[in-house]
Short mmCIF file of C-alpha atoms (C1' of nucleotides) in Angstrom, two decimals:
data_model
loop_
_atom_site.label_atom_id
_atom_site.label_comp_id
_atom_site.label_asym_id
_atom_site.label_seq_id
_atom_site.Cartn_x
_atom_site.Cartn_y
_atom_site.Cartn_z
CA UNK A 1 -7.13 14.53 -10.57
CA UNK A 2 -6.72 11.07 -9.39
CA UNK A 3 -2.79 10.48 -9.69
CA UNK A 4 0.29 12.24 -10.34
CA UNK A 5 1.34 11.52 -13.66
CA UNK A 6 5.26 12.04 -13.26
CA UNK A 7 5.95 10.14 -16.46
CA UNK A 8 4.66 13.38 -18.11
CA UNK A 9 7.80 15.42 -16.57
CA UNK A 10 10.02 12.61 -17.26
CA UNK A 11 9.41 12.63 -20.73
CA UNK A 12 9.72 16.68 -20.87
CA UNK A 13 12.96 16.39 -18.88
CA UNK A 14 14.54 13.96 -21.77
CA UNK A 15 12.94 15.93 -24.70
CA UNK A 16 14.24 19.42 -23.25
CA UNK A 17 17.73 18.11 -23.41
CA UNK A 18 17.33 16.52 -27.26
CA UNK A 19 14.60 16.01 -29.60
CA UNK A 20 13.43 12.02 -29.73
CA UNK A 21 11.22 9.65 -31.13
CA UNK A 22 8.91 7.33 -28.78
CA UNK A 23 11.27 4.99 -29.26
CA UNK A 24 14.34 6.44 -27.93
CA UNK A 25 12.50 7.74 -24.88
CA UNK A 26 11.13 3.83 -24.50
CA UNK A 27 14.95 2.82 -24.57
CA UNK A 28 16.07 5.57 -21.77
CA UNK A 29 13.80 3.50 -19.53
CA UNK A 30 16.03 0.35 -20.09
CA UNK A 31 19.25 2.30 -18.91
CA UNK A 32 19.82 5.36 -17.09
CA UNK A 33 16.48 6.62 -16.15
CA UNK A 34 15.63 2.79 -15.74
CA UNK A 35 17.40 3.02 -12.24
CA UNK A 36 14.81 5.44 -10.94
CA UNK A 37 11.79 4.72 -12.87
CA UNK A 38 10.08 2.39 -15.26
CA UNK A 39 7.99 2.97 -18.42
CA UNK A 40 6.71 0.33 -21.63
CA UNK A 41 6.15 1.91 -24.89
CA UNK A 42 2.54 1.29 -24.73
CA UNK A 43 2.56 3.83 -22.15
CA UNK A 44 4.72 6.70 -23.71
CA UNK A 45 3.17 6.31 -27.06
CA UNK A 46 -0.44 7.37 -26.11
CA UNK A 47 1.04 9.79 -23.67
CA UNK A 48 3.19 11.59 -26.20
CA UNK A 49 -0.01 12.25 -28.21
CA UNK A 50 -1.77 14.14 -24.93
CA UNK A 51 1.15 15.70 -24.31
CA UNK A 52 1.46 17.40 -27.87
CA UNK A 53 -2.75 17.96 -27.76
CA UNK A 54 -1.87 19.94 -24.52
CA UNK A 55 0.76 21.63 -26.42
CA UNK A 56 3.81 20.63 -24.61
CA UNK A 57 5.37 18.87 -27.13
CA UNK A 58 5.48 18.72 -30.68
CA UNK A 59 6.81 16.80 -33.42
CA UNK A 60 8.10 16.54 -37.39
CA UNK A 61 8.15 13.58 -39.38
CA UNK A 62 11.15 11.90 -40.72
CA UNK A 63 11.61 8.74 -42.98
CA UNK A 64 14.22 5.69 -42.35
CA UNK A 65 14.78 4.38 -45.56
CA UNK A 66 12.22 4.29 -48.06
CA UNK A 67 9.16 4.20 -46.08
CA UNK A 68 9.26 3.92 -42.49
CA UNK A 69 8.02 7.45 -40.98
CA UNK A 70 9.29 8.26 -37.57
CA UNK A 71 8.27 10.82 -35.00
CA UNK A 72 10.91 13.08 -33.96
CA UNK A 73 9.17 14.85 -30.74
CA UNK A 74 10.79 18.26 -29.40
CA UNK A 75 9.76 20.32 -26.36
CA UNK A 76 7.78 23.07 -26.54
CA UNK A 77 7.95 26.86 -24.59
CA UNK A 78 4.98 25.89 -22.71
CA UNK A 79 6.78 22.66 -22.20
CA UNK A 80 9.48 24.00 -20.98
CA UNK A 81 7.63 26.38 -18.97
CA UNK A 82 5.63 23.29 -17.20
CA UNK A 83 8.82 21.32 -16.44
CA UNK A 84 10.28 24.08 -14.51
CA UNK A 85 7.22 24.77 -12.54
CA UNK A 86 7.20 21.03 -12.18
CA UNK A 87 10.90 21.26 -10.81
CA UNK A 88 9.92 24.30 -8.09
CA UNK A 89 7.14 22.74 -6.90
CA UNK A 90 7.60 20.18 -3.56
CA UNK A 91 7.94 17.08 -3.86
CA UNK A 92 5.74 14.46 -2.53
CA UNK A 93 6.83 11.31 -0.98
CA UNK A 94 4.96 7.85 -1.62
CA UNK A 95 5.21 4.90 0.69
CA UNK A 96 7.96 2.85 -0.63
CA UNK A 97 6.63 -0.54 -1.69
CA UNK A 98 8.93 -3.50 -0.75
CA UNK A 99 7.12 -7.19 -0.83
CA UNK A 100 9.92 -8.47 1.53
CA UNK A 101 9.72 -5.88 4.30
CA UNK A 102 5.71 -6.60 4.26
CA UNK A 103 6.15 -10.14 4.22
CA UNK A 104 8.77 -9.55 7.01
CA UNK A 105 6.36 -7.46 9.18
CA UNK A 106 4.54 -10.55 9.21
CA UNK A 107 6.76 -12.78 10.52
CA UNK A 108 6.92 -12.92 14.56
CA UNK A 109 9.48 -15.76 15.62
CA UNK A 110 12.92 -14.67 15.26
CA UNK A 111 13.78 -18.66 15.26
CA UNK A 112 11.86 -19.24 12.15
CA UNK A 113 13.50 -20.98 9.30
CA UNK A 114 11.54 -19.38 6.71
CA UNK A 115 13.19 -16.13 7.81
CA UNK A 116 16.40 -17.57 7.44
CA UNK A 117 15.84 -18.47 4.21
CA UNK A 118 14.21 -15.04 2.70
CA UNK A 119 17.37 -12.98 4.56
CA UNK A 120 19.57 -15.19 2.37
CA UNK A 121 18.02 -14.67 -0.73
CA UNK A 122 17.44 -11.37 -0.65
CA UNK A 123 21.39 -10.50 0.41
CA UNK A 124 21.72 -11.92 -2.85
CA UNK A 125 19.80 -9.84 -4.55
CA UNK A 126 20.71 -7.05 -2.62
CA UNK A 127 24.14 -7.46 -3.03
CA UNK A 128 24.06 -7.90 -7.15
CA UNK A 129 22.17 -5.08 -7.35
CA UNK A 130 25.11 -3.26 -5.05
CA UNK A 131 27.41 -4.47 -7.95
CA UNK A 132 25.48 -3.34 -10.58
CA UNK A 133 25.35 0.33 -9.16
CA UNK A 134 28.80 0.69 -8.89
CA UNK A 135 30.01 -0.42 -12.17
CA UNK A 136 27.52 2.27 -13.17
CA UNK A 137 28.67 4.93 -11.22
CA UNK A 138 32.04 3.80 -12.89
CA UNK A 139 30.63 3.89 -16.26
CA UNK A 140 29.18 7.14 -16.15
CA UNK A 141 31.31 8.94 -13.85
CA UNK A 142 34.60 7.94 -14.65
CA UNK A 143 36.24 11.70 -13.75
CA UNK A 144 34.99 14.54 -11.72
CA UNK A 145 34.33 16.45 -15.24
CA UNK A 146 31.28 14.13 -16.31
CA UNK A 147 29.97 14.22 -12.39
CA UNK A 148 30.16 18.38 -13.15
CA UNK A 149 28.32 18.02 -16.23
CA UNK A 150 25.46 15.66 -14.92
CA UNK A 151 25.96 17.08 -11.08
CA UNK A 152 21.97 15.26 -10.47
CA UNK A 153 22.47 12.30 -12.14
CA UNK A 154 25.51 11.43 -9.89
CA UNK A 155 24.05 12.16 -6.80
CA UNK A 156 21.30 10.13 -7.64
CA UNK A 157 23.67 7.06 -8.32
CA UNK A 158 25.27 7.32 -5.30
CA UNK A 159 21.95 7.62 -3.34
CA UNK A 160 20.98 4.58 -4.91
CA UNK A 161 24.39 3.00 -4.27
CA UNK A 162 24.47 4.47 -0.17
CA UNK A 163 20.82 2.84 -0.25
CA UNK A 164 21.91 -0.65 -1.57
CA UNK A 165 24.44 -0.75 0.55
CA UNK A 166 22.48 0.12 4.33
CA UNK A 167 20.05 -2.21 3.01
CA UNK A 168 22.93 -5.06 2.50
CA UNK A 169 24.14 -4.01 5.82
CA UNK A 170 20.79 -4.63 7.44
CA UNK A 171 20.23 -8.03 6.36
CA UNK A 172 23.97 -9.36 7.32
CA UNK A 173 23.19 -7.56 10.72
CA UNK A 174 20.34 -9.65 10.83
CA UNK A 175 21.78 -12.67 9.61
CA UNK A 176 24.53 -12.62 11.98
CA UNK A 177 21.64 -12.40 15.06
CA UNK A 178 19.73 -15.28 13.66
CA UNK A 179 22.11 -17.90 12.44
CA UNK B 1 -2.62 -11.55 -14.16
CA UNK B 2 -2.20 -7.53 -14.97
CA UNK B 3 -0.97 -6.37 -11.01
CA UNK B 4 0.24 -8.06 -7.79
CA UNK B 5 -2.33 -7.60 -5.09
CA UNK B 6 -0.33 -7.54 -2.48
CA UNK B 7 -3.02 -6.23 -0.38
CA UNK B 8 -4.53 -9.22 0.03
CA UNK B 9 -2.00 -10.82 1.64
CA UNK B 10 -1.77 -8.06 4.06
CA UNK B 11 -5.94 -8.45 4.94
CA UNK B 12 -4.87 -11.98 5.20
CA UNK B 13 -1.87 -11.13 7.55
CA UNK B 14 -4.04 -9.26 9.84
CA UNK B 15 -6.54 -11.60 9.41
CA UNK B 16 -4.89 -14.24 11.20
CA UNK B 17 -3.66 -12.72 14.06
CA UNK B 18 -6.95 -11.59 14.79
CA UNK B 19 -10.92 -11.33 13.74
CA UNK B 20 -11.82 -7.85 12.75
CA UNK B 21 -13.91 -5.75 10.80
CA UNK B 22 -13.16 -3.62 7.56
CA UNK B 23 -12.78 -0.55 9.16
CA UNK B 24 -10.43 -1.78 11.67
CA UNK B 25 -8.55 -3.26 9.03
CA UNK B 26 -8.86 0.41 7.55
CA UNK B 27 -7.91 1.87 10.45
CA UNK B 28 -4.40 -0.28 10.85
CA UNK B 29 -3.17 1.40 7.55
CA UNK B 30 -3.29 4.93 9.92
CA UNK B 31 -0.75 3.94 12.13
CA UNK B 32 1.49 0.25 12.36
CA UNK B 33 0.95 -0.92 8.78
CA UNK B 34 0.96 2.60 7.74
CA UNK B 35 4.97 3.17 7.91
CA UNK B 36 4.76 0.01 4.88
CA UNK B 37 2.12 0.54 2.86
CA UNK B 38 -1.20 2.33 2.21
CA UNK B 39 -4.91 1.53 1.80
CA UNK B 40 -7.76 3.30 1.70
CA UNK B 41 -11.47 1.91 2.82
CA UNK B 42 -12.82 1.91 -0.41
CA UNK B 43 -10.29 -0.10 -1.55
CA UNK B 44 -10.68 -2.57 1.18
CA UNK B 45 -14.06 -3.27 1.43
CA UNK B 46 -14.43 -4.51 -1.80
CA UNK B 47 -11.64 -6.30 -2.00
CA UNK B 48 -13.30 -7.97 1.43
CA UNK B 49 -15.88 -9.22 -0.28
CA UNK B 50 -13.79 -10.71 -3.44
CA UNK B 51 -11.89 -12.68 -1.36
CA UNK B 52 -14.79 -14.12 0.82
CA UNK B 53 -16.15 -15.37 -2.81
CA UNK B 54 -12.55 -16.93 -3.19
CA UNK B 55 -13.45 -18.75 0.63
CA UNK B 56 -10.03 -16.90 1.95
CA UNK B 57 -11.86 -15.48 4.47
CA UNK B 58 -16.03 -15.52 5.88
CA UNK B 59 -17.67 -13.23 8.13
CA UNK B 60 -19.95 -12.68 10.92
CA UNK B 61 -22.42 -10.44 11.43
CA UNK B 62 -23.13 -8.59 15.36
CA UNK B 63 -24.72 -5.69 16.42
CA UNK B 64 -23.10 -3.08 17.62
CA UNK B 65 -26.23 -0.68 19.47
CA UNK B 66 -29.31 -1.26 18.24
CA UNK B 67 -29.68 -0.56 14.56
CA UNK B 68 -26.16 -0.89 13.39
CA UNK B 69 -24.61 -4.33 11.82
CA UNK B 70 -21.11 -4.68 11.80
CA UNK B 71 -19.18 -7.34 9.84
CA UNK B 72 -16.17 -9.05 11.52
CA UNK B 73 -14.23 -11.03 9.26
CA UNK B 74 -12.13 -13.87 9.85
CA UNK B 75 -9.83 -15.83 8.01
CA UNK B 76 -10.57 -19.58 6.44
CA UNK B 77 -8.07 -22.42 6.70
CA UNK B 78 -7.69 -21.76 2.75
CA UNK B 79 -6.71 -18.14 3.70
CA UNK B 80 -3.93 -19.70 5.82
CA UNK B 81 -2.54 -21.85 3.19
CA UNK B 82 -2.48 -19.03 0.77
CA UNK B 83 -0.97 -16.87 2.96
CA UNK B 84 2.04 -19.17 4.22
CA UNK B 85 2.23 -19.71 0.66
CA UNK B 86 2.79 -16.10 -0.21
CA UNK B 87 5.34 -15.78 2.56
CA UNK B 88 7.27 -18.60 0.94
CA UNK B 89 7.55 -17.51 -2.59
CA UNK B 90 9.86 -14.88 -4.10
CA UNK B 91 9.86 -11.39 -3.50
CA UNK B 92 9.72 -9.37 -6.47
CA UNK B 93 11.38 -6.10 -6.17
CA UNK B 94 9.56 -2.63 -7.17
CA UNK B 95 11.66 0.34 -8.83
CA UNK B 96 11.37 3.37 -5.79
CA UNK B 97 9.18 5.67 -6.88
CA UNK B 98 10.73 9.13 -5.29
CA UNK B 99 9.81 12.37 -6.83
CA UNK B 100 12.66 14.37 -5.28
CA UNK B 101 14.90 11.90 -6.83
CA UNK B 102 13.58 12.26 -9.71
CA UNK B 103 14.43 15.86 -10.00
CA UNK B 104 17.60 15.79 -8.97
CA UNK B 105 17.90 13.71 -11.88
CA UNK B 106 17.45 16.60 -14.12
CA UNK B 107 19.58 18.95 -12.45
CA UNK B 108 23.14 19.53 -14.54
CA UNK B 109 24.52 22.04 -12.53
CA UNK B 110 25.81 21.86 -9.22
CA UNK B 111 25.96 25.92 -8.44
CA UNK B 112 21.90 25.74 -9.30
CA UNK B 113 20.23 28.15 -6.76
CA UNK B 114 17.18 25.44 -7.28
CA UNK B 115 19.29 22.85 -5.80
CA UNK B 116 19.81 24.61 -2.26
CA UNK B 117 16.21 25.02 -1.93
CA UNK B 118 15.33 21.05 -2.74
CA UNK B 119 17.68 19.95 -0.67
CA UNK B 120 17.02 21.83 2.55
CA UNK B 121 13.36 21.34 1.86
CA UNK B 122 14.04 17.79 2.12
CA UNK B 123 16.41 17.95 4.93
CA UNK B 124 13.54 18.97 6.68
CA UNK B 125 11.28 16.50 5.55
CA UNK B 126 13.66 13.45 6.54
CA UNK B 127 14.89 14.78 9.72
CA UNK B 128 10.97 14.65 11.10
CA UNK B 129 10.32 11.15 9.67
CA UNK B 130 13.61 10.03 11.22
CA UNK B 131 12.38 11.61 14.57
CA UNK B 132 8.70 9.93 13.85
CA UNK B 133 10.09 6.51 13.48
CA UNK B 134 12.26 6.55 16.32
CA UNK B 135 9.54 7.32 18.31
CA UNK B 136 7.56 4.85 17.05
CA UNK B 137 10.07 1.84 17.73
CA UNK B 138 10.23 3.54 21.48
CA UNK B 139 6.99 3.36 22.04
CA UNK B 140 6.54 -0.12 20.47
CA UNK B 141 9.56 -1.53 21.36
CA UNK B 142 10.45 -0.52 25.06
CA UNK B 143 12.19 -3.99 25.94
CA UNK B 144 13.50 -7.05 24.69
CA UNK B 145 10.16 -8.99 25.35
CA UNK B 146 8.35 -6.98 22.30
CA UNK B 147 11.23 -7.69 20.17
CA UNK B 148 10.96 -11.43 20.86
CA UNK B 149 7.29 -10.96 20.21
CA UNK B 150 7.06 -9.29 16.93
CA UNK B 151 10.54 -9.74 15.77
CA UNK B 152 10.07 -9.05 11.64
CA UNK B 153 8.01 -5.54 12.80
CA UNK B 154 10.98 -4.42 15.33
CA UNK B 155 13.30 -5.16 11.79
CA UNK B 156 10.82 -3.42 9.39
CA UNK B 157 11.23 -0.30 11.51
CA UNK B 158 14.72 -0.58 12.22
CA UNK B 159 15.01 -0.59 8.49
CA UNK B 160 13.15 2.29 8.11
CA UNK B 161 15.57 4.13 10.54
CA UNK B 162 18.39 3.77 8.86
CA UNK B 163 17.17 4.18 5.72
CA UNK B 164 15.82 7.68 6.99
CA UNK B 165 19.59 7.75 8.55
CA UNK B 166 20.52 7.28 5.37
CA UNK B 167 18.53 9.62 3.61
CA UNK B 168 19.39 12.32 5.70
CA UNK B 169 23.00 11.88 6.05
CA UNK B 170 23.37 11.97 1.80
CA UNK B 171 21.67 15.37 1.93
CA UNK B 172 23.87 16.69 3.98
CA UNK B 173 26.61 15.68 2.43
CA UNK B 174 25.36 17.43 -0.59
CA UNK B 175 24.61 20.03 1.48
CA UNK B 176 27.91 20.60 2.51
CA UNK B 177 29.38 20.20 -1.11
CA UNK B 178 26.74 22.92 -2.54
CA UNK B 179 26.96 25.40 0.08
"C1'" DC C 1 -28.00 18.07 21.26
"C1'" DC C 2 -24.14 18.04 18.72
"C1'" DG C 3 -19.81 16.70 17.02
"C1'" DT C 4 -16.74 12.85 16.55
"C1'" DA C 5 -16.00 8.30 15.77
"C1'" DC C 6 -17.91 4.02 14.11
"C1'" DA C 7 -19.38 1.47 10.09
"C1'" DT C 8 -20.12 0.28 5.11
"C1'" DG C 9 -20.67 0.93 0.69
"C1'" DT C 10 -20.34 2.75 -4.75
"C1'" DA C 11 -18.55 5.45 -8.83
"C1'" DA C 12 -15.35 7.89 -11.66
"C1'" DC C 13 -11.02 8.17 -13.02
"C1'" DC C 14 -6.05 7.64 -13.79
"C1'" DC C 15 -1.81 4.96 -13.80
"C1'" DG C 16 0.71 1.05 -15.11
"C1'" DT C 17 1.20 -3.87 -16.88
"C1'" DT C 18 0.50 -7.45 -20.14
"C1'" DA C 19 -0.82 -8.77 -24.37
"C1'" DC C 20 -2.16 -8.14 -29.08
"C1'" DA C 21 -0.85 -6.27 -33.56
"C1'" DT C 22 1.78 -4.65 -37.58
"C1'" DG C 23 5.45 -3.57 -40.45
"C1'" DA C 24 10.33 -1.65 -42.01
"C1'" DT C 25 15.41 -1.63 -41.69
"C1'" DT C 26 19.79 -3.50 -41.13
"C1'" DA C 27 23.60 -6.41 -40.23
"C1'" DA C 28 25.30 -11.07 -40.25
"C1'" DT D 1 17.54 -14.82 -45.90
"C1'" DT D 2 16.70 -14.37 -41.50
"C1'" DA D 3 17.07 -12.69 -36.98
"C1'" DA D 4 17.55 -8.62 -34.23
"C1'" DT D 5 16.41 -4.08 -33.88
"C1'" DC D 6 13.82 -0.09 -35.15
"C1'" DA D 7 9.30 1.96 -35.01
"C1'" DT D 8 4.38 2.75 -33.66
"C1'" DG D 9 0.23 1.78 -32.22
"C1'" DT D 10 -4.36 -0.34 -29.48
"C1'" DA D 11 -7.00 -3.18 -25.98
"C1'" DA D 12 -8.03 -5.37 -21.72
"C1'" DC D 13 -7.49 -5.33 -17.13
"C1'" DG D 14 -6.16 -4.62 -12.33
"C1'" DG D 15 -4.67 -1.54 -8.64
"C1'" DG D 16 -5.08 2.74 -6.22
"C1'" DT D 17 -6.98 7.62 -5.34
"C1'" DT D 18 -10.61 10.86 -4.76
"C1'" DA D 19 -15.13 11.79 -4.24
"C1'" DC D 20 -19.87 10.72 -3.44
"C1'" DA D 21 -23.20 8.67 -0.24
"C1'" DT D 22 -25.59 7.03 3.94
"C1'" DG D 23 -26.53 6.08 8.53
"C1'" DT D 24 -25.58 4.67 13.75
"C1'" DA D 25 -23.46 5.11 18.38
"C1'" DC D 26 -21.58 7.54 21.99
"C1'" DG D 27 -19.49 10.91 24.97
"C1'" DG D 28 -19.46 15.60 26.65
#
DNA sequence: CCGTACATGTAACCCGTTACATGATTAA
DNA sequence: TTAATCATGTAACGGGTTACATGTACGG
């Protein structure tokens, strides 16, 4: 087994809470989900089709209108089964991958004025990105009931948000040194 | 252009601070480099000889005892330019892959006897690599003078600690919500 | 002499991205 | 009628992991 194939439990976590096509489970990777991880169609397609040889999922056929046929995928027990073992068992960590901390690593003079410049533009980044959290937090979690419903989902938004922010932090801190 | 090969630039990196052979390069993916990214010597010594055909770096070939050759790469004055050139341009930004997250993502209900277990688990798990990296910036960075030396690494760890900080202190705020 | 470290390679395989490809439905 | 969205697929390719494979040098 060469990887880890965690798109597999994604897509059982979304089917085990509602039946969907590969086309709504393409879409929850261009909102919600698409905060944590990212997925094209012309992965989930072929995926959903080894997933429902292995038995974990299965599907029915619907039409549209007159002749477009869509594939309504639901989870199976099995399914089910495997995303719970999947849940139980630990979790590994990967080496987070960030272009401008390895490009900073390289970089040796603290009077260098390329530095200045790539702390600057990333702050921007950073700090849309700290906007963007938020007004989803706000979005989604507008009272404590919907934060009681989806208890995981908000913790996982504010991680993101905590993590946006120290990383904002950083980069003033070192801006402030620098300038 | 299917991927981003940042690797490269890192060979490159470590290139031009100093000659060395593949599995040296190998080896700095084991500890400094290591905290960053990862690499494996089948992946490098390949790649080694791809970008020697691209003139980014050339070799030269010494004995080590009597039988064995050893390759020690260095890097061209196109490897330079490509390099610097890398450093200048945008950083694109990678979704964090974290499988704990991940879970937690699919876990409605706060009282969930699953929940204490993942968290501690990871409590655990954070509170050594927090420990690990402060070590690590102790041991690399006893005074000022290494600071002023390799200012972007002393940043790229500091980073690292508060994002562990970070990391840690959100768990046990959960932990303390849960409990 | 024996185990560890040094040193270099290839092959199989999976994951993920980009691009190619096609067609139906619906709302403006 | 036409553009956006719905809907499903395949192909090519590059990056990264695990495993296979071989041999030398050196210190205890």
């Amino acid at each position: 087994m060469a990887q880890k194939n965690r798109l597999k439990y994604i897509l059982l976590g979304l089917l085990k809470d509602k039946s969907q096509t590969g086309y709504d489970l393409t879409k929850s990777f261009e909102s919600d989900i698409g905060e944590f991880w990212t997925a094209n169609h012309s992965q989930i397609y072929p995926l959903l089709k080894r997933m429902e040889a292995e038995r974990l999922i299965d599907h029915k056929t619907s039409l549209v209108g007159e002749k477009l046929q869509k594939k309504e995928y639901f989870i199976t027990e099995t399914g089910s089964h495997t995303f719970e073992k999947w849940l139980k068992s630990p979790s590994e960590i990967d080496t987070i991958h960030d272009e401008f901390i390895l490009k900073l690593y390289f970089i040796d003079d603290p009077q260098s004025v390329l530095l200045k410049q790539m702390i600057t533009s990333q702050q921007s980044y950073h700090r849309d990105k700290l906007v963007h959290l938020k007004m989803q937090f706000k979005e989604k979690f507008p009272s404590s009931k919907q934060i009681k419903q989806h208890f995981g989902h908000s913790l996982v938004l504010r991680h993101a948000i905590e993590r946006e922010q120290g990383y904002s932090d950083w980069l003033n801190e070192i801006y402030k040194t620098i300038k």
